[in-house]
Tab-separated table of C-alpha atoms in Angstrom:
chain	number	residue	atom	x	y	z
Y	1	MET	CA	0.000	0.000	0.000
Y	2	THR	CA	1.339	3.413	-0.974
Y	3	THR	CA	-1.641	5.602	-0.032
Y	4	LEU	CA	-3.009	3.716	2.969
Y	5	ILE	CA	-1.671	2.538	6.315
Y	6	LEU	CA	-3.333	-0.653	7.530
Y	7	ARG	CA	-3.471	-1.967	11.068
Y	8	GLU	CA	-4.961	-5.434	11.406
Y	9	GLY	CA	-7.030	-6.679	14.335
Y	10	ALA	CA	-8.892	-9.893	14.991
Y	11	ASP	CA	-12.305	-8.240	14.647
Y	12	ARG	CA	-11.447	-4.940	12.935
Y	13	LEU	CA	-9.251	-3.304	10.344
Y	14	HIS	CA	-7.935	0.239	10.792
Y	15	VAL	CA	-7.303	2.019	7.495
Y	16	GLU	CA	-5.565	5.392	7.556
Y	17	LEU	CA	-5.638	7.528	4.417
Y	18	ASN	CA	-2.013	8.535	3.933
Y	19	ARG	CA	-1.280	11.212	1.341
Y	20	PRO	CA	-0.530	14.017	3.794
Y	21	ASP	CA	1.314	16.168	1.264
Y	22	VAL	CA	-1.967	16.664	-0.655
Y	23	ARG	CA	-4.317	16.471	2.356
Y	24	ASN	CA	-5.219	12.855	1.571
Y	25	ALA	CA	-6.757	13.747	-1.793
Y	26	ILE	CA	-8.362	10.613	-3.219
Y	27	ASN	CA	-6.510	9.595	-6.393
Y	28	ASP	CA	-6.624	6.509	-8.602
Y	29	ASP	CA	-4.031	4.698	-6.487
Y	30	MET	CA	-6.045	5.239	-3.324
Y	31	VAL	CA	-9.210	4.066	-5.083
Y	32	ASP	CA	-7.431	0.871	-6.188
Y	33	GLU	CA	-6.041	0.242	-2.709
Y	34	LEU	CA	-9.420	0.822	-1.049
Y	35	HIS	CA	-10.928	-1.680	-3.497
Y	36	ALA	CA	-8.270	-4.148	-2.333
Y	37	VAL	CA	-9.318	-3.481	1.267
Y	38	CYS	CA	-12.942	-4.173	0.308
Y	39	THR	CA	-11.952	-7.451	-1.324
Y	40	SER	CA	-10.236	-8.506	1.911
Y	41	LEU	CA	-13.205	-7.509	4.091
Y	42	GLU	CA	-15.720	-9.190	1.813
Y	43	ARG	CA	-13.692	-12.377	2.096
Y	44	GLU	CA	-13.058	-12.050	5.834
Y	45	PRO	CA	-15.760	-9.756	7.315
Y	46	ARG	CA	-14.501	-7.407	10.020
Y	47	ILE	CA	-15.333	-3.936	11.266
Y	48	LEU	CA	-13.657	-1.201	9.206
Y	49	ILE	CA	-12.384	1.973	10.878
Y	50	LEU	CA	-11.462	4.735	8.417
Y	51	THR	CA	-9.262	7.617	9.538
Y	52	GLY	CA	-7.029	10.260	8.005
Y	53	THR	CA	-3.519	11.431	8.699
Y	54	SER	CA	-3.432	13.531	11.847
Y	55	THR	CA	-0.859	15.405	13.871
Y	56	PRO	CA	-1.254	17.397	17.098
Y	57	GLU	CA	-1.254	20.535	14.961
Y	58	ARG	CA	-3.594	19.486	12.170
Y	59	GLY	CA	-6.038	16.761	11.257
Y	60	VAL	CA	-7.094	15.821	7.743
Y	61	PHE	CA	-9.539	13.084	6.835
Y	62	ALA	CA	-9.615	13.724	3.085
Y	63	ALA	CA	-9.778	17.077	1.318
Y	64	GLY	CA	-11.632	15.759	-1.712
Y	65	ALA	CA	-10.764	13.917	-4.881
Y	66	ASP	CA	-7.450	14.685	-6.563
Y	67	ILE	CA	-8.223	17.791	-8.649
Y	68	ARG	CA	-5.314	17.160	-11.012
Y	69	GLN	CA	-6.827	13.833	-11.976
Y	70	LEU	CA	-10.371	15.223	-12.093
Y	71	LEU	CA	-9.199	17.869	-14.558
Y	72	GLU	CA	-8.152	15.150	-16.984
Y	73	ARG	CA	-11.343	13.091	-16.663
Y	74	GLY	CA	-14.066	13.295	-19.259
Y	75	ARG	CA	-17.480	11.817	-20.015
Y	76	ASP	CA	-16.322	8.196	-20.053
Y	77	GLU	CA	-14.640	8.465	-16.652
Y	78	ALA	CA	-17.727	10.143	-15.189
Y	79	LEU	CA	-19.954	7.353	-16.478
Y	80	ALA	CA	-17.572	4.760	-15.018
Y	81	GLY	CA	-18.423	6.023	-11.508
Y	82	ILE	CA	-14.857	5.682	-10.259
Y	83	ASN	CA	-15.398	7.126	-6.781
Y	84	SER	CA	-19.125	6.432	-6.468
Y	85	GLY	CA	-18.610	2.756	-7.248
Y	86	LEU	CA	-15.957	2.490	-4.550
Y	87	PHE	CA	-18.078	4.261	-1.941
Y	88	ILE	CA	-21.088	2.047	-2.714
Y	89	ARG	CA	-18.850	-0.982	-2.223
Y	90	ILE	CA	-17.635	0.376	1.119
Y	91	ALA	CA	-21.221	1.062	2.230
Y	92	ARG	CA	-22.160	-2.525	1.344
Y	93	LEU	CA	-19.352	-4.200	3.278
Y	94	PRO	CA	-20.693	-7.053	5.413
Y	95	MET	CA	-19.744	-5.548	8.778
Y	96	PRO	CA	-20.213	-1.951	9.972
Y	97	VAL	CA	-17.907	0.829	8.799
Y	98	ILE	CA	-16.827	3.620	11.164
Y	99	ALA	CA	-15.407	6.904	9.856
Y	100	ALA	CA	-13.375	8.789	12.467
Y	101	VAL	CA	-13.098	12.268	10.985
Y	102	ASP	CA	-10.378	14.606	12.228
Y	103	GLY	CA	-10.051	17.847	10.300
Y	104	PHE	CA	-11.289	18.380	6.762
Y	105	ALA	CA	-13.687	15.964	5.057
Y	106	ILE	CA	-14.412	17.914	1.902
Y	107	GLY	CA	-15.865	16.918	-1.467
Y	108	GLY	CA	-15.035	13.294	-2.161
Y	109	GLY	CA	-13.615	13.024	1.345
Y	110	ALA	CA	-16.991	13.975	2.790
Y	111	GLU	CA	-18.690	11.495	0.476
Y	112	LEU	CA	-16.375	8.754	1.713
Y	113	ALA	CA	-17.427	9.596	5.279
Y	114	TYR	CA	-21.102	9.623	4.251
Y	115	ALA	CA	-20.687	6.030	3.016
Y	116	ALA	CA	-19.767	4.858	6.525
Y	117	ASP	CA	-22.395	3.394	8.828
Y	118	ILE	CA	-21.268	5.470	11.810
Y	119	ARG	CA	-19.353	8.749	11.791
Y	120	ILE	CA	-17.604	10.271	14.774
Y	121	ALA	CA	-15.633	13.502	14.661
Y	122	SER	CA	-12.952	15.484	16.381
Y	123	THR	CA	-13.630	19.020	17.545
Y	124	ARG	CA	-11.723	20.319	14.508
Y	125	ALA	CA	-13.698	18.315	11.911
Y	126	VAL	CA	-15.220	20.160	8.952
Y	127	PHE	CA	-17.605	18.685	6.356
Y	128	GLY	CA	-18.499	20.242	3.021
Y	129	ASN	CA	-19.276	19.685	-0.644
Y	130	PRO	CA	-18.004	22.615	-2.722
Y	131	GLU	CA	-18.079	20.753	-6.072
Y	132	THR	CA	-20.332	23.266	-7.868
Y	133	ALA	CA	-17.683	25.940	-7.251
Y	134	ILE	CA	-15.334	24.035	-9.590
Y	135	GLY	CA	-17.912	23.257	-12.244
Y	136	ILE	CA	-19.019	19.749	-11.275
Y	137	LEU	CA	-21.505	18.149	-8.891
Y	138	ALA	CA	-21.054	15.939	-5.841
Y	139	ALA	CA	-21.627	12.743	-7.812
Y	140	ALA	CA	-20.099	10.191	-5.445
Y	141	GLY	CA	-23.051	9.959	-3.072
Y	142	ALA	CA	-23.703	13.388	-1.587
Y	143	THR	CA	-26.704	14.149	-3.799
Y	144	TRP	CA	-28.648	11.291	-2.210
Y	145	ARG	CA	-26.826	10.121	0.925
Y	146	LEU	CA	-26.551	13.593	2.417
Y	147	ALA	CA	-30.308	14.190	2.210
Y	148	GLU	CA	-30.898	10.865	3.958
Y	149	LEU	CA	-28.403	11.766	6.686
Y	150	VAL	CA	-29.255	15.400	7.464
Y	151	GLY	CA	-32.545	16.070	5.671
Y	152	GLU	CA	-33.228	17.624	2.286
Y	153	PRO	CA	-33.269	21.336	3.277
Y	154	LEU	CA	-29.813	21.267	4.879
Y	155	ALA	CA	-28.439	19.003	2.152
Y	156	LYS	CA	-29.572	21.515	-0.476
Y	157	GLU	CA	-27.930	24.372	1.400
Y	158	ILE	CA	-24.635	22.462	1.617
Y	159	LEU	CA	-24.712	21.389	-2.042
Y	160	PHE	CA	-26.024	24.658	-3.507
Y	161	THR	CA	-24.122	27.224	-1.436
Y	162	GLY	CA	-20.927	25.458	-0.421
Y	163	ARG	CA	-21.806	25.793	3.253
Y	164	ARG	CA	-19.510	23.823	5.555
Y	165	LEU	CA	-20.466	22.156	8.819
Y	166	ASP	CA	-18.151	22.209	11.799
Y	167	ALA	CA	-18.148	19.385	14.331
Y	168	GLU	CA	-20.851	20.807	16.580
Y	169	GLU	CA	-23.169	21.538	13.663
Y	170	ALA	CA	-22.558	18.028	12.336
Y	171	LEU	CA	-23.483	16.626	15.749
Y	172	ARG	CA	-26.655	18.711	16.022
Y	173	CYS	CA	-27.952	17.617	12.623
Y	174	GLY	CA	-27.093	13.956	13.205
Y	175	LEU	CA	-24.336	13.672	10.626
Y	176	VAL	CA	-21.964	12.438	13.338
Y	177	ALA	CA	-22.755	10.362	16.399
Y	178	SER	CA	-20.294	12.020	18.770
Y	179	VAL	CA	-17.516	14.610	18.995
Y	180	HIS	CA	-14.177	14.146	20.752
Y	181	GLU	CA	-10.894	15.922	21.319
Y	182	PRO	CA	-8.445	15.057	18.519
Y	183	ASP	CA	-6.176	12.994	20.768
Y	184	GLN	CA	-9.179	10.941	21.960
Y	185	LEU	CA	-10.752	10.242	18.562
Y	186	ALA	CA	-8.916	6.996	17.817
Y	187	ALA	CA	-9.833	5.555	21.208
Y	188	ALA	CA	-13.446	6.637	20.710
Y	189	ALA	CA	-13.556	4.813	17.377
Y	190	ASP	CA	-12.234	1.666	19.032
Y	191	THR	CA	-14.856	2.008	21.778
Y	192	VAL	CA	-17.595	2.047	19.142
Y	193	ALA	CA	-15.955	-0.939	17.457
Y	194	ASP	CA	-15.787	-2.748	20.800
Y	195	ARG	CA	-19.539	-2.319	21.247
Y	196	ILE	CA	-20.167	-3.603	17.738
Y	197	ALA	CA	-17.829	-6.540	18.302
Y	198	GLY	CA	-19.880	-7.495	21.354
Y	199	GLN	CA	-22.904	-8.266	19.159
Y	200	ASP	CA	-23.600	-11.481	17.267
Y	201	PRO	CA	-21.757	-11.211	13.910
Y	202	LEU	CA	-24.494	-12.868	11.860
Y	203	ALA	CA	-27.213	-10.718	13.427
Y	204	LEU	CA	-25.114	-7.637	12.632
Y	205	ARG	CA	-24.587	-8.624	9.021
Y	206	VAL	CA	-28.253	-9.425	8.505
Y	207	SER	CA	-29.353	-6.211	10.240
Y	208	LYS	CA	-27.119	-4.161	7.962
Y	209	ARG	CA	-28.572	-5.802	4.854
Y	210	VAL	CA	-32.151	-5.318	6.065
Y	211	LEU	CA	-31.522	-1.655	6.889
Y	212	ALA	CA	-30.358	-1.115	3.311
Y	213	ALA	CA	-33.466	-2.705	1.803
Y	214	PRO	CA	-35.942	-0.378	0.040
Y	215	ARG	CA	-38.973	0.786	2.014
Y	216	ASP	CA	-41.448	-1.323	0.080
Y	217	ALA	CA	-39.466	-4.496	0.860
Y	218	HIS	CA	-40.524	-4.277	4.509
Y	219	PRO	CA	-41.835	-6.100	6.492
Y	220	LEU	CA	-41.263	-9.150	4.290
Y	221	VAL	CA	-37.491	-8.746	4.263
Y	222	ASP	CA	-37.478	-8.407	8.067
Y	223	GLU	CA	-39.500	-11.571	8.496
Y	224	LEU	CA	-37.325	-13.579	6.108
Y	225	ALA	CA	-34.159	-12.323	7.801
Y	226	GLN	CA	-35.564	-13.131	11.231
Y	227	ALA	CA	-36.441	-16.628	10.030
Y	228	ILE	CA	-32.762	-17.169	9.204
Y	229	LEU	CA	-31.605	-15.851	12.572
Y	230	PHE	CA	-34.194	-17.853	14.513
Y	231	GLU	CA	-32.554	-21.019	13.176
Y	232	SER	CA	-28.983	-20.003	14.066
Y	233	ASP	CA	-26.965	-21.694	16.788
Y	234	ALA	CA	-25.907	-18.290	18.105
Y	235	LYS	CA	-29.526	-17.289	18.773
Y	236	THR	CA	-30.111	-20.421	20.855
Y	237	GLN	CA	-26.858	-20.048	22.780
Y	238	LEU	CA	-27.196	-16.317	23.442
Y	239	MET	CA	-30.837	-16.490	24.529
Y	240	THR	CA	-30.137	-19.466	26.781
Y	241	ARG	CA	-27.216	-17.612	28.348
Y	242	PHE	CA	-29.451	-14.578	28.903
Y	243	LEU	CA	-32.128	-16.668	30.605
Y	244	ASN	CA	-29.572	-18.423	32.800
Y	245	ARG	CA	-28.146	-15.082	33.940
Y	246	SER	CA	-31.653	-13.836	34.701
Y	247	GLN	CA	-32.298	-16.891	36.859
Y	248	GLU	CA	-29.044	-16.390	38.748
Y	249	THR	CA	-29.863	-12.797	39.640
Y	250	ARG	CA	-33.286	-13.592	41.134
């Protein structure tokens, strides 16, 4: 890996975006390497924690796509969905994805964060989508994910005016789940991952798939998914353990 730093764990994978000289701008190499990460996590499902390069002085998640490469792209590259295809793949990973955002998450960097299941932020985090200021649109997920995350009125203001959200605004509108001091962000991400890791893996994977199902697929998809889980060994073991603990505390 030349653009990412990976740290492996038994139940999680930490991936740090690592192009600090260009504020972690997302280029073709990073896209390819993130696809390789997805291949690994699809084969061996684990929690993914995405972070950017940070120092005590400055944090950067990702300051957008690489403008030099965007300048050279034309119609065919746009239709190929280079970044949007990657972010959809990340959003569809079997296990939950956590984005720990320290500093700027702008343009494509914000859209990468939007693709995560859970976002947490440092006090110096900033989110924004200024694509229309450079003659393009936020085509890697912001035009639909952002409205789902923060509501259509605020999404329109961000996309049409270039408005940026600081950490507290992001917390108030529900874009992030929590805000932490920069030196505590990594530990906070691991705490979230610890809570996820304490759940049944199959129930997590099925819950994530059901959450992503279209509205008109419910409740049938819920019932079919529950039918699978009701037959799992984990369900029997975990419920029995719960009942035994309840008996012991009486």
